[in-house]
Tab-separated table of C-alpha atoms in Angstrom:
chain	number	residue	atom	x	y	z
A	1	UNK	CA	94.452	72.284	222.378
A	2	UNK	CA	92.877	68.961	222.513
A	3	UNK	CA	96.877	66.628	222.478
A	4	UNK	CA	97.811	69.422	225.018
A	5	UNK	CA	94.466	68.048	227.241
A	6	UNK	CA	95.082	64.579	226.233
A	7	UNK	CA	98.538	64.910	227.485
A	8	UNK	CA	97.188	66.306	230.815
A	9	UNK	CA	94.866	63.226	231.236
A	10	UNK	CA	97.855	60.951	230.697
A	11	UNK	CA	100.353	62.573	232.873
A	12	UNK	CA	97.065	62.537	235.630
A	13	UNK	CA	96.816	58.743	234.843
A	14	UNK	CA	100.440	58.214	235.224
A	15	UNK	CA	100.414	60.330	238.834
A	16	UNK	CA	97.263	58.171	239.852
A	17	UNK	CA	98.894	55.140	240.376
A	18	UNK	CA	102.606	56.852	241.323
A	19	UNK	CA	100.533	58.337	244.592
A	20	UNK	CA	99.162	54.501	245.215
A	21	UNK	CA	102.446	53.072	244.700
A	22	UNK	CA	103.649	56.249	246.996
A	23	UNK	CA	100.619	55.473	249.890
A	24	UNK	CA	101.214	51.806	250.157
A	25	UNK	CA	105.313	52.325	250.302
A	26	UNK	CA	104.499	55.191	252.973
A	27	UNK	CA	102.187	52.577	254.940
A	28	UNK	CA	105.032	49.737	254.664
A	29	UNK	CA	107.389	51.961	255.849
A	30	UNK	CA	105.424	53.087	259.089
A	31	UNK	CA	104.535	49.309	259.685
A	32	UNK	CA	108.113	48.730	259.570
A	33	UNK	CA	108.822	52.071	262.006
A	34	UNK	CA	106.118	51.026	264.129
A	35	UNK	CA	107.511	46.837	264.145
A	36	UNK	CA	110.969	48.436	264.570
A	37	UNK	CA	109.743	50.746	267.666
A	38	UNK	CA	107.805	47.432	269.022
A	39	UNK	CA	110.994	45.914	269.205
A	40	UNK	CA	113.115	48.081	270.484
A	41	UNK	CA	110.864	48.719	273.175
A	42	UNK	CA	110.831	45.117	273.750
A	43	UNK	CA	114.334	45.191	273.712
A	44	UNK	CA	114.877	47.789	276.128
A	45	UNK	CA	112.166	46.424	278.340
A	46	UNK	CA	112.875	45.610	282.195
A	47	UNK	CA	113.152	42.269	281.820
A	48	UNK	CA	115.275	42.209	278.863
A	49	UNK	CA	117.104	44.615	280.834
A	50	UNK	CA	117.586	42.870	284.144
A	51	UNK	CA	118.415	39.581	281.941
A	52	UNK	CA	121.256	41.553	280.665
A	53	UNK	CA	121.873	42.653	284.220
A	54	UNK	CA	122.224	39.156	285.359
A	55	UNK	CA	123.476	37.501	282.600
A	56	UNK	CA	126.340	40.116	281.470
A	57	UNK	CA	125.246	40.270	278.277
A	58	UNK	CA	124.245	42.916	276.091
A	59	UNK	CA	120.135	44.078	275.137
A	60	UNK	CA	120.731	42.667	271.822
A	61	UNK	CA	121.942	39.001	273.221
A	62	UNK	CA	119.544	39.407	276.190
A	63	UNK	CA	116.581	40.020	273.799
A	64	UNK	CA	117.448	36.706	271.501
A	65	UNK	CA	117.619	34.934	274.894
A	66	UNK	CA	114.252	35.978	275.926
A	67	UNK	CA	113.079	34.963	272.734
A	68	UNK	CA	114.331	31.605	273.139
A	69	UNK	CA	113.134	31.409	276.614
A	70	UNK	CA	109.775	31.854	276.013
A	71	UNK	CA	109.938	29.824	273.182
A	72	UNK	CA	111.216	26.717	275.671
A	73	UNK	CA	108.238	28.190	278.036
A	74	UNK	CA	105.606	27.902	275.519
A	75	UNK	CA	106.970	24.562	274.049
A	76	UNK	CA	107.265	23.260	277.702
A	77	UNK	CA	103.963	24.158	278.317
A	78	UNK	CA	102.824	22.982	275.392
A	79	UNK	CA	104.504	19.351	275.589
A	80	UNK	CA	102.801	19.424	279.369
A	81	UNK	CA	99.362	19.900	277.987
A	82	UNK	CA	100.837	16.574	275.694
A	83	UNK	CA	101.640	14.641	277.867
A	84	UNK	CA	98.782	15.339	280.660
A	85	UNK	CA	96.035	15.821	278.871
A	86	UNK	CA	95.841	14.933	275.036
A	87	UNK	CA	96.885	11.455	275.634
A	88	UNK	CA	93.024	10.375	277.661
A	89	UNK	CA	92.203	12.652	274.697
A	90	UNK	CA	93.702	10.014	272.495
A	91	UNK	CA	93.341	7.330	274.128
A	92	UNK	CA	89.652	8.070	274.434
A	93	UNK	CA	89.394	8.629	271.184
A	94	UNK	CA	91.126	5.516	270.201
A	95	UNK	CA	88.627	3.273	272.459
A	96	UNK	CA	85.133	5.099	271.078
A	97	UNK	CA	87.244	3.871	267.609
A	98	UNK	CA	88.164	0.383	268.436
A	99	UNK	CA	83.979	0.521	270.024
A	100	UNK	CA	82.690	1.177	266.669
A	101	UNK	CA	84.748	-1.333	264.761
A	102	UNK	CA	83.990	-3.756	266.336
A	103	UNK	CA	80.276	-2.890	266.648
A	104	UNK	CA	81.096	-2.850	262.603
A	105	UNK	CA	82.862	-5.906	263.071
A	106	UNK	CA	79.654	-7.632	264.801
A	107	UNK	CA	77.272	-5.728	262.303
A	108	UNK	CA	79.409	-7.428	259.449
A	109	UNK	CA	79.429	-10.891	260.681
A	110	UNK	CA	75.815	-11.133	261.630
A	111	UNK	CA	74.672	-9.308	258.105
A	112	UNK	CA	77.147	-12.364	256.446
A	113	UNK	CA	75.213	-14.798	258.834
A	114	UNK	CA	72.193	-13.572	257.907
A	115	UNK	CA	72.857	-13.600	254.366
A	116	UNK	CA	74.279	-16.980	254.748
A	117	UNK	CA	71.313	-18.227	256.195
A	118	UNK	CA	69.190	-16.781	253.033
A	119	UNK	CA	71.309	-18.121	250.344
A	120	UNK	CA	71.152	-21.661	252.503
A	121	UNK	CA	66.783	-21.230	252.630
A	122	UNK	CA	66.567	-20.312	248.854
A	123	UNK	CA	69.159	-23.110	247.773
A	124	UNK	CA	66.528	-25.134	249.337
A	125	UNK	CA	63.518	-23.255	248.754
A	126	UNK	CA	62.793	-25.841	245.499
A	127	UNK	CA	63.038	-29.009	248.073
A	128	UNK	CA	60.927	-27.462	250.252
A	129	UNK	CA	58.285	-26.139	247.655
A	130	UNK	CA	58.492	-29.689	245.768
A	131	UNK	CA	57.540	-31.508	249.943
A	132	UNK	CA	54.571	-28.788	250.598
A	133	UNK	CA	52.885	-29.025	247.231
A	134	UNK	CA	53.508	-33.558	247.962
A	135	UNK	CA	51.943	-32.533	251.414
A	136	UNK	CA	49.395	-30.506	249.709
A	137	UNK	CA	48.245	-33.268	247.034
A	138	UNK	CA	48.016	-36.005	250.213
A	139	UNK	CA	46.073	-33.877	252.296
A	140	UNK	CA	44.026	-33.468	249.586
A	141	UNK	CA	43.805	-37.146	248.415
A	142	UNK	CA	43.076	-37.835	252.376
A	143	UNK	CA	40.558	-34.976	252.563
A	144	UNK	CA	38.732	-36.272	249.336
A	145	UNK	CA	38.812	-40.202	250.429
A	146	UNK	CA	37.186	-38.973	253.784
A	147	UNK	CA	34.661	-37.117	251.499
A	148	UNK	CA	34.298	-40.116	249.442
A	149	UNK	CA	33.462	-42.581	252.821
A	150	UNK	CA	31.473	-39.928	254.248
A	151	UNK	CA	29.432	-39.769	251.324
A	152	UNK	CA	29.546	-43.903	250.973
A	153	UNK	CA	28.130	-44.451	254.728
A	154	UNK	CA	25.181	-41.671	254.295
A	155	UNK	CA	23.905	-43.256	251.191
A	156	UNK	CA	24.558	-46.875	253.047
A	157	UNK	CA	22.127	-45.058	255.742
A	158	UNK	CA	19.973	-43.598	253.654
A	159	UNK	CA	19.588	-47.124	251.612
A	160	UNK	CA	18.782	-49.254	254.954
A	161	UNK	CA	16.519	-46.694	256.136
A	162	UNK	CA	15.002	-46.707	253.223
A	163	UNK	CA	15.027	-50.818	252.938
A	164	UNK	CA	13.516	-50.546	256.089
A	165	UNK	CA	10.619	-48.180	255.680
A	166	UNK	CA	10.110	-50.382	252.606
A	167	UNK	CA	10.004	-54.019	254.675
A	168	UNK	CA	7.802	-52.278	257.027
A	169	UNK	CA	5.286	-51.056	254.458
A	170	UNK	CA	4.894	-54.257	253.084
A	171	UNK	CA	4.481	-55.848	256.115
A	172	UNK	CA	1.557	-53.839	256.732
A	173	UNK	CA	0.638	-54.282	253.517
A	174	UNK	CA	0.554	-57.468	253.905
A	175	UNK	CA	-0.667	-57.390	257.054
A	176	UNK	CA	-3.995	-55.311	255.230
A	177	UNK	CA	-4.116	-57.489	252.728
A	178	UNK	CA	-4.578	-60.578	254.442
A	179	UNK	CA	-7.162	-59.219	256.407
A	180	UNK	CA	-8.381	-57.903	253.761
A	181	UNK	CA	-9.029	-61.848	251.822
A	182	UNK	CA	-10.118	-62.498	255.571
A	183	UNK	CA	-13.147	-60.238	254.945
A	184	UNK	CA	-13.965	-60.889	251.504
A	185	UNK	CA	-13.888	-65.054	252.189
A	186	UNK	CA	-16.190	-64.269	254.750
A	187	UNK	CA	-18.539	-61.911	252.583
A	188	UNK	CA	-18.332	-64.829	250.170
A	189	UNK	CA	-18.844	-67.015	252.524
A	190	UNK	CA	-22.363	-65.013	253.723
A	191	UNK	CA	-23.044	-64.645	249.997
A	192	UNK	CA	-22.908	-68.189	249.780
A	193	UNK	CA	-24.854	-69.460	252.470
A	194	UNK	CA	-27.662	-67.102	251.283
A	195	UNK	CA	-27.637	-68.136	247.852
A	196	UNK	CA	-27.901	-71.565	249.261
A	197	UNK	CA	-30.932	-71.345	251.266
A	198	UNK	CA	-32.654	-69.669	248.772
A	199	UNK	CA	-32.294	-72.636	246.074
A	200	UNK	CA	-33.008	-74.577	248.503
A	201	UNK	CA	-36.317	-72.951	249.454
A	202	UNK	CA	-37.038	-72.796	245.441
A	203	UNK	CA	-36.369	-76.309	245.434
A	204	UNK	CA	-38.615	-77.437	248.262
A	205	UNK	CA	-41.151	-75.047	246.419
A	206	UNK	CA	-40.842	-76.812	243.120
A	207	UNK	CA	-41.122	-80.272	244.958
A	208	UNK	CA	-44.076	-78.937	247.208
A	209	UNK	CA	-45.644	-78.085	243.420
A	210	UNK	CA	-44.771	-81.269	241.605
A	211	UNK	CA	-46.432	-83.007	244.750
A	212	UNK	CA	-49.707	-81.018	244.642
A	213	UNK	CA	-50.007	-81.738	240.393
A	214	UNK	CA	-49.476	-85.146	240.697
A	215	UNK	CA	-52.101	-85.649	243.582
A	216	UNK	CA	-54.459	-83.714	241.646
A	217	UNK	CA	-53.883	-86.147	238.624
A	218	UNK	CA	-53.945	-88.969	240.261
A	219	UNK	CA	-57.390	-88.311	241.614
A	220	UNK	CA	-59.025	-87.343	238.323
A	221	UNK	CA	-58.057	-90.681	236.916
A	222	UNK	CA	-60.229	-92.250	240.018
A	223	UNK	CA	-63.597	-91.371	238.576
C-alpha cells in the first residue's frame, strides 16, 4: 500500500511539470497565432492592399515593400532630426567642452604660476630670513646707540645742572662767609677798642695813685 502511494506521488510529480511544460507551449503557441493573425491582418490591410493595387504585385511582396518603406520613412526621418537638429546639439556640446578646457587650461597654468612663484619665494626664503634678522640686529644696534646718547646727554644735563647748583651755593657761601669775617672783624674790632679804653683808664688810675703816694711822701720828709 505505501510503494503503490509512493508511486502515485511520483507519477503526480512527473504530471506537475508535464502540465507547465504543456501551459507555457500552449501560451507560445497562441503568441505565435495571435503574431501570425497580427500579420496577416497587416498584410491584408488597405494599404498593403492598394500598394498591391498599384504596384501589381502580390500582398506578400506588397507587405515586404511596406516594410521597407517605412523603414526608409523612419530612417529618413530619423537622419532629418540628424542633420537639423543634433548637430547645434553637438556642436553645443562641443563648445560648453572646448569652454571648460580651457577654463582647465587657464586653471592649470595659473595653479603652475602660482606654484612657480612659491617654489621661487621659498628658494629664497633663507636670503631673505638671513637680510631681516641683519636688518633686525642694525635696528637694534641703532636703537641701543640712540639709547646709549640719550642716556649720555641726560647725565651731561644732570652733571651741569648739578655743577651749577653747586657754583652757585658756594658763591653764596662765600658770599655769607665773607660777610660773615666782615662782622666778626668788626665785633673784634668793638672788643678791642673797649678793652683798650679800659687799660687805659686803669692806667691813668694807677698813675693818678703813684702821683698821690709820692706827694704824700715827699711832704712827710719836709718836717
Amino acid at each position: 500500500q505505501q510503494s503503490g502511494q509512493q508511486q502515485s506521488s511520483a507519477q503526480g510529480k512527473h504530471k506537475e511539470p508535464k502540465s507547465i511544460e504543456g501551459r507555457l507551449g500552449e501560451e507560445t503557441r497562441e503568441a505565435a497565432g495571435e503574431e501570425k493573425d497580427e500579420t496577416d491582418q497587416f498584410k491584408r490591410s488597405s494599404s498593403v492592399t492598394f500598394v498591391a493595387r498599384i504596384t501589381g504585385l502580390s500582398l506578400r511582396h506588397a507587405y515586404w515593400l511596406c516594410l521597407i518603406l517605412n523603414f526608409a520613412i523612419i530612417a529618413a526621418v530619423l537622419i532629418w532630426v540628424w542633420r537639423t537638429k543634433l548637430p547645434g546639439v553637438f556642436r553645443a556640446r562641443t563648445q560648453s567642452i572646448q569652454k571648460a578646457l580651457e577654463e582647465a587650461r587657464k586653471a592649470s597654468e595659473d595653479a603652475n604660476r602660482r606654484l612657480a612663484a612659491i617654489e621661487a619665494r621659498l628658494s629664497h626664503l633663507d636670503a631673505e630670513l638671513h637680510e631681516m634678522r641683519s636688518t633686525a640686529e642694525k635696528a637694534a644696534a641703532a636703537e641701543e646707540a640712540r639709547i646709549s646718547a640719550a642716556a649720555e646727554e641726560d647725565t651731561r644735563k644732570i652733571v651741569l645742572a648739578a655743577e651749577q647748583e653747586i657754583a652757585a651755593a658756594a658763591k653764596s657761601a662765600r658770599r655769607e662767609l665773607k660777610a660773615y669775617v666782615a662782622d666778626l672783624a668788626v665785633s673784634l674790632a668793638a672788643q678791642t677798642i673797649r678793652v683798650n679804653s679800659a687799660i687805659d683808664q686803669a692806667l691813668v688810675q694807677s698813675f693818678g695813685d703813684q702821683l698821690t703816694s709820692e706827694k704824700n711822701g715827699s711832704g712827710k720828709d719836709g718836717h
